[in-house]
Each structure stands twice: as structure tokens, then as C-alpha cells.
DNA sequence: TAGCGCCCGTGACAGTTGTCATGAGCAGAT
DNA sequence: ATCTGCTCATGACAACTGTCACGGGCGCTA
């Protein structure tokens, strides 16, 4: 059995190095690269050719799921494991579409990490069963692309005016789209709709 | 030099064990207890009498800052270090009021962790200089206690009605309080006020 | 005791937001 | 060729939200 070469992508330096410390205890795993930004994943992969890339989702530059998609396109042999704080079904769905082999949350016990790395290296898929069930139960987004855009632009208590400017639409149109979003999410106002859609991974 | 006994409180199991792995490389530091909930900090301290308690803020049961306050009251000799994702000035202020000796963010390099633990054990205080400056620049909260309550109850796009029920006030009064909050934060609506106050640690 | 600030409430008003009807242009499917 | 659904827009209306003025009660301080 040869050692598994691992790329570690996680923006918080202390956590990244702590995870590296954790993996250093495994004889068959070697961390060959560490990056703190999503847009550094590709170049680091080119340089170090890892067997498995371990990606956080929340990262500056490019989020982990986007990085996963690009990585999978350019290096289909590199297995990808998403390691995230939030087990949102929407994340899982996007991850699956991005060619990811493993999806684990940071709540899991530590030994799950090395176990997952070994499993995906062997060609298996590793997904938290509860999460998978939740993702299936939720179904796919009922929002049209434009509704999604508008709803995504309305975080943080923005005004209709501000949203309209951000999306280059008239205020009336924005109101209409938001009204549709509110209806489809079952919310009572746009802030709640925004939160619900976010949770379900519809954004 | 005797070894430093450390208690580790962090809700995400994988991160917690990774941090323990990181600290295991330090010869003079020993992790004598690990907990995943804020309300387990006290009992674990009673059982293992650590020199330093390393607390995350976001934890179920009781948040790290509340745990810090209680810990400081009951075990004044145990030094406390807050380790958090978010370097919000408001957190820092609350931490200082809770008798904390050190405050570091997870963005810091990994060696900062052990260094901080040693420094606080030696009686020093360790605070990120940038954060300290930001906290001082922001000043203290201009919100009255009741305004704070109302604003805190209005997260996630709640209706005025829902807030009023949650805080046992008439809707008119809620509107008045929120209006005051909006004025004091310089926001344009309650959602933005909520976000701003949250960021500044006024909640 | 008078003044001050916080608490809680009401009522009136203007501005913003959510709903609905309507219509035109444009794609893809039958 | 027609139907359907998405996009974008306008206008009207109702509901909700934010602002303001006002009043009474409470506790603290000068």
C-alpha cells in the first residue's frame, strides 16, 4: 500500500494546520499541499498532484464547491472530499453535481476523516446518510434562475431599490420576483424567504 | 518547567480533536479534558483542574463567553483563552468583561495557539492588536437594554407581530424601539440594523 | 422636589413592501 | 402554428413598516 497524497484547502490557518497535524498521525496519508483560498486549489494540484483533495466550502477567492467543479474537470483522477461546517442539503446537491466523491461535516468524529480519505481513494463514495436523505426529501429548487438571482441579491436587509440596482431591473420587477419567491418558499417577507432558500440550498 | 494542563471546549468534534492533535506536538502542553458543550466546561474543570481553558464561542448548551464568566467566577486561577472564528469587537469586549486572559482567532497561524497558552499561563494577557483597536474604536453600545432585546428578537425576517409576541410588548412599542435602533445604527430598516448591531457585538 | 432617562403605550402619517392583473417579447415543445 | 413558461415592465391597491408627537409610570440623582 502506497501513501495517499492529500491536498488540504481551508481558509482558517489554525484549523488547516490542526487538520494536517491530525492526518500526520496516519502512516499511509501525507499532506503534500496546503492552501487557504479556493482559487489556489488548481495551481497547487498542478504542482503537487495529490490523490485526494480535501476542500472546505467557505473560502475566499472561490468557494470550495466551485473549486471542486473546476478541479474535477481538469483533474478527473483526483478524488475530492468536501469538509464543511454546515451540512446543508443544498451544499450536498451542488457537491454531487461537481463530481465530488466524499462529503463530511466537521461535527463528525476525527477518525472519520482518515477513513473517508481512504475510502474515496479506493473509488468509493462517502456521504453522510442523514444528509443524503434530507437532500432527497427537499427536492429541487422551484425558483427560476432570475428569481434565484434576485433573492440572492437581497441579503442583509437591502432595500428594493438597492436590489434593483444590483440586478439591473426595475423596482416593480424586483417586487414581482420577490413576491414569487415569497410564495414559493412559504415565507412571510423577503428576509424570511431569503433565509429559507439559503438553508435549502436554492441559492 | 512543569507541563501545562489544558481543557479544550469546541463543539465540532473533528476540529476539537484536530486541535488536540496539534497541541500534542508540544512537549510542555497536555490536553487533560475535551468537551463539546459550553455547559460541560464547569464539571470538566472540577474533574481535571486544568491550568488553561481553551474555549470556542459558538457552542451548544452555553456559549463560550458565558462559560468563561462562570468559570472565572468559580475557578479564578484557571486562565481562559477564547478561540473563535469571528473576530468581532463585541465578542472581545464581552470576553474582557468575563475575565478572559487571551483572545485569538482561528485565522491565526497554528503556532500562535501554543504560544498564547504559554503566555497566559505566565500571567500575561494576549489580545490581537487589530481587534483591540477595532473594539476601542467602536465604543460601547448605544442601545438601551430593552432596545437590545427587541432587536435581538427580530432575526430571520420575523414580523413585527411575531417580535411583539416573543417579547410580550404591543406592536406599536416594538415599532418604536426598532425605530430607535434603526436610528442609532444608521440602518435603513430593521434587518440591516439587526446585522449591524450583531457585527458590533451590541446584541 | 424637580429633572432626567428608560419603559410602555396610543394614534396619525408617509413611505415601503407585497399582491395582483395585465401585457409584450422571446424561447422551446407539441 | 400554437401553447407554455420565463423575462421584464407598468399600474393600482392593500398591508406592513418606520417616523413622530404625545402621555403616563417608574426609578435614580441633584
PDB file of C-alpha atoms in Angstrom, chain A residues 43-138:
ATOM      1  CA  UNK A  43      -2.305  25.565  -9.228  1.00  0.00           C
ATOM      2  CA  UNK A  44      -1.477  23.624  -6.084  1.00  0.00           C
ATOM      3  CA  UNK A  45      -2.889  20.496  -7.678  1.00  0.00           C
ATOM      4  CA  UNK A  46      -0.798  21.051 -10.783  1.00  0.00           C
ATOM      5  CA  UNK A  47       2.282  21.367  -8.631  1.00  0.00           C
ATOM      6  CA  UNK A  48       1.761  18.517  -6.207  1.00  0.00           C
ATOM      7  CA  UNK A  49      -0.568  16.074  -7.967  1.00  0.00           C
ATOM      8  CA  UNK A  50      -2.452  14.815  -4.903  1.00  0.00           C
ATOM      9  CA  UNK A  51      -4.558  11.660  -4.862  1.00  0.00           C
ATOM     10  CA  UNK A  52      -7.247  13.297  -2.757  1.00  0.00           C
ATOM     11  CA  UNK A  53      -8.220  16.957  -2.357  1.00  0.00           C
ATOM     12  CA  UNK A  54      -9.882  17.889   0.929  1.00  0.00           C
ATOM     13  CA  UNK A  55     -11.845  21.104   0.416  1.00  0.00           C
ATOM     14  CA  UNK A  56     -13.653  23.378   2.825  1.00  0.00           C
ATOM     15  CA  UNK A  57     -16.671  25.181   1.338  1.00  0.00           C
ATOM     16  CA  UNK A  58     -16.373  28.608   2.915  1.00  0.00           C
ATOM     17  CA  UNK A  59     -13.207  30.059   1.426  1.00  0.00           C
ATOM     18  CA  UNK A  60     -12.155  33.385  -0.057  1.00  0.00           C
ATOM     19  CA  UNK A  61     -11.318  33.668  -3.734  1.00  0.00           C
ATOM     20  CA  UNK A  62     -13.518  30.815  -4.893  1.00  0.00           C
ATOM     21  CA  UNK A  63     -15.801  28.664  -2.814  1.00  0.00           C
ATOM     22  CA  UNK A  64     -14.964  25.027  -2.307  1.00  0.00           C
ATOM     23  CA  UNK A  65     -17.774  23.739  -4.491  1.00  0.00           C
ATOM     24  CA  UNK A  66     -16.746  25.874  -7.442  1.00  0.00           C
ATOM     25  CA  UNK A  67     -13.161  24.780  -6.892  1.00  0.00           C
ATOM     26  CA  UNK A  68     -14.364  21.181  -6.825  1.00  0.00           C
ATOM     27  CA  UNK A  69     -16.110  21.552 -10.171  1.00  0.00           C
ATOM     28  CA  UNK A  70     -13.059  23.050 -11.814  1.00  0.00           C
ATOM     29  CA  UNK A  71     -10.760  20.527 -10.228  1.00  0.00           C
ATOM     30  CA  UNK A  72     -12.909  17.628 -11.348  1.00  0.00           C
ATOM     31  CA  UNK A  73     -12.936  18.961 -14.907  1.00  0.00           C
ATOM     32  CA  UNK A  74      -9.179  19.398 -15.107  1.00  0.00           C
ATOM     33  CA  UNK A  75      -8.006  16.516 -12.944  1.00  0.00           C
ATOM     34  CA  UNK A  76     -10.679  13.828 -13.073  1.00  0.00           C
ATOM     35  CA  UNK A  77      -8.386  11.316 -11.362  1.00  0.00           C
ATOM     36  CA  UNK A  78      -8.021  13.426  -8.232  1.00  0.00           C
ATOM     37  CA  UNK A  79     -10.700  12.381  -5.773  1.00  0.00           C
ATOM     38  CA  UNK A  80     -12.470  15.198  -3.956  1.00  0.00           C
ATOM     39  CA  UNK A  81     -13.745  15.282  -0.390  1.00  0.00           C
ATOM     40  CA  UNK A  82     -15.766  18.225   0.873  1.00  0.00           C
ATOM     41  CA  UNK A  83     -15.300  19.012   4.546  1.00  0.00           C
ATOM     42  CA  UNK A  84     -17.715  21.607   5.817  1.00  0.00           C
ATOM     43  CA  UNK A  85     -19.256  23.092   8.914  1.00  0.00           C
ATOM     44  CA  UNK A  86     -22.743  23.222   7.511  1.00  0.00           C
ATOM     45  CA  UNK A  87     -24.475  20.053   6.452  1.00  0.00           C
ATOM     46  CA  UNK A  88     -26.917  21.887   4.243  1.00  0.00           C
ATOM     47  CA  UNK A  89     -28.670  19.620   1.780  1.00  0.00           C
ATOM     48  CA  UNK A  90     -28.198  22.255  -0.900  1.00  0.00           C
ATOM     49  CA  UNK A  91     -24.461  22.083  -0.446  1.00  0.00           C
ATOM     50  CA  UNK A  92     -24.580  18.344  -0.810  1.00  0.00           C
ATOM     51  CA  UNK A  93     -26.567  18.577  -4.001  1.00  0.00           C
ATOM     52  CA  UNK A  94     -24.166  21.078  -5.517  1.00  0.00           C
ATOM     53  CA  UNK A  95     -21.267  18.924  -4.397  1.00  0.00           C
ATOM     54  CA  UNK A  96     -22.662  15.862  -6.133  1.00  0.00           C
ATOM     55  CA  UNK A  97     -23.076  17.862  -9.327  1.00  0.00           C
ATOM     56  CA  UNK A  98     -19.454  18.943  -9.034  1.00  0.00           C
ATOM     57  CA  UNK A  99     -18.085  15.438  -9.178  1.00  0.00           C
ATOM     58  CA  UNK A 100     -17.285  15.107  -5.505  1.00  0.00           C
ATOM     59  CA  UNK A 101     -16.584  11.670  -4.031  1.00  0.00           C
ATOM     60  CA  UNK A 102     -16.963  12.395  -0.338  1.00  0.00           C
ATOM     61  CA  UNK A 103     -18.916  14.821   1.815  1.00  0.00           C
ATOM     62  CA  UNK A 104     -18.378  15.024   5.568  1.00  0.00           C
ATOM     63  CA  UNK A 105     -19.199  17.584   8.224  1.00  0.00           C
ATOM     64  CA  UNK A 106     -16.878  18.908  10.892  1.00  0.00           C
ATOM     65  CA  UNK A 107     -19.181  17.553  13.575  1.00  0.00           C
ATOM     66  CA  UNK A 108     -18.098  14.036  12.722  1.00  0.00           C
ATOM     67  CA  UNK A 109     -15.542  12.288  14.905  1.00  0.00           C
ATOM     68  CA  UNK A 110     -11.946  12.798  13.858  1.00  0.00           C
ATOM     69  CA  UNK A 111     -11.294   9.253  12.710  1.00  0.00           C
ATOM     70  CA  UNK A 112     -13.982   9.664  10.084  1.00  0.00           C
ATOM     71  CA  UNK A 113     -11.647  11.954   8.191  1.00  0.00           C
ATOM     72  CA  UNK A 114      -8.867   9.466   7.540  1.00  0.00           C
ATOM     73  CA  UNK A 115     -11.396   6.712   6.929  1.00  0.00           C
ATOM     74  CA  UNK A 116     -13.139   8.815   4.285  1.00  0.00           C
ATOM     75  CA  UNK A 117      -9.877   9.674   2.582  1.00  0.00           C
ATOM     76  CA  UNK A 118      -9.018   6.000   2.298  1.00  0.00           C
ATOM     77  CA  UNK A 119     -12.457   5.067   1.027  1.00  0.00           C
ATOM     78  CA  UNK A 120     -12.580   7.645  -1.737  1.00  0.00           C
ATOM     79  CA  UNK A 121      -9.056   6.761  -2.779  1.00  0.00           C
ATOM     80  CA  UNK A 122     -10.368   3.231  -3.254  1.00  0.00           C
ATOM     81  CA  UNK A 123     -13.077   4.537  -5.537  1.00  0.00           C
ATOM     82  CA  UNK A 124     -15.949   4.555  -3.057  1.00  0.00           C
ATOM     83  CA  UNK A 125     -18.349   7.400  -2.442  1.00  0.00           C
ATOM     84  CA  UNK A 126     -18.810   8.579   1.118  1.00  0.00           C
ATOM     85  CA  UNK A 127     -21.864  10.612   2.053  1.00  0.00           C
ATOM     86  CA  UNK A 128     -23.500  11.101   5.418  1.00  0.00           C
ATOM     87  CA  UNK A 129     -26.712   9.045   5.183  1.00  0.00           C
ATOM     88  CA  UNK A 130     -28.801  11.565   7.120  1.00  0.00           C
ATOM     89  CA  UNK A 131     -27.708  14.352   4.858  1.00  0.00           C
ATOM     90  CA  UNK A 132     -28.413  12.336   1.754  1.00  0.00           C
ATOM     91  CA  UNK A 133     -31.915  11.630   2.998  1.00  0.00           C
ATOM     92  CA  UNK A 134     -32.505  15.284   3.806  1.00  0.00           C
ATOM     93  CA  UNK A 135     -31.318  16.358   0.369  1.00  0.00           C
ATOM     94  CA  UNK A 136     -33.630  13.914  -1.337  1.00  0.00           C
ATOM     95  CA  UNK A 137     -36.571  14.906   0.831  1.00  0.00           C
ATOM     96  CA  UNK A 138     -36.170  18.555  -0.008  1.00  0.00           C
TER      97      UNK A 138
END
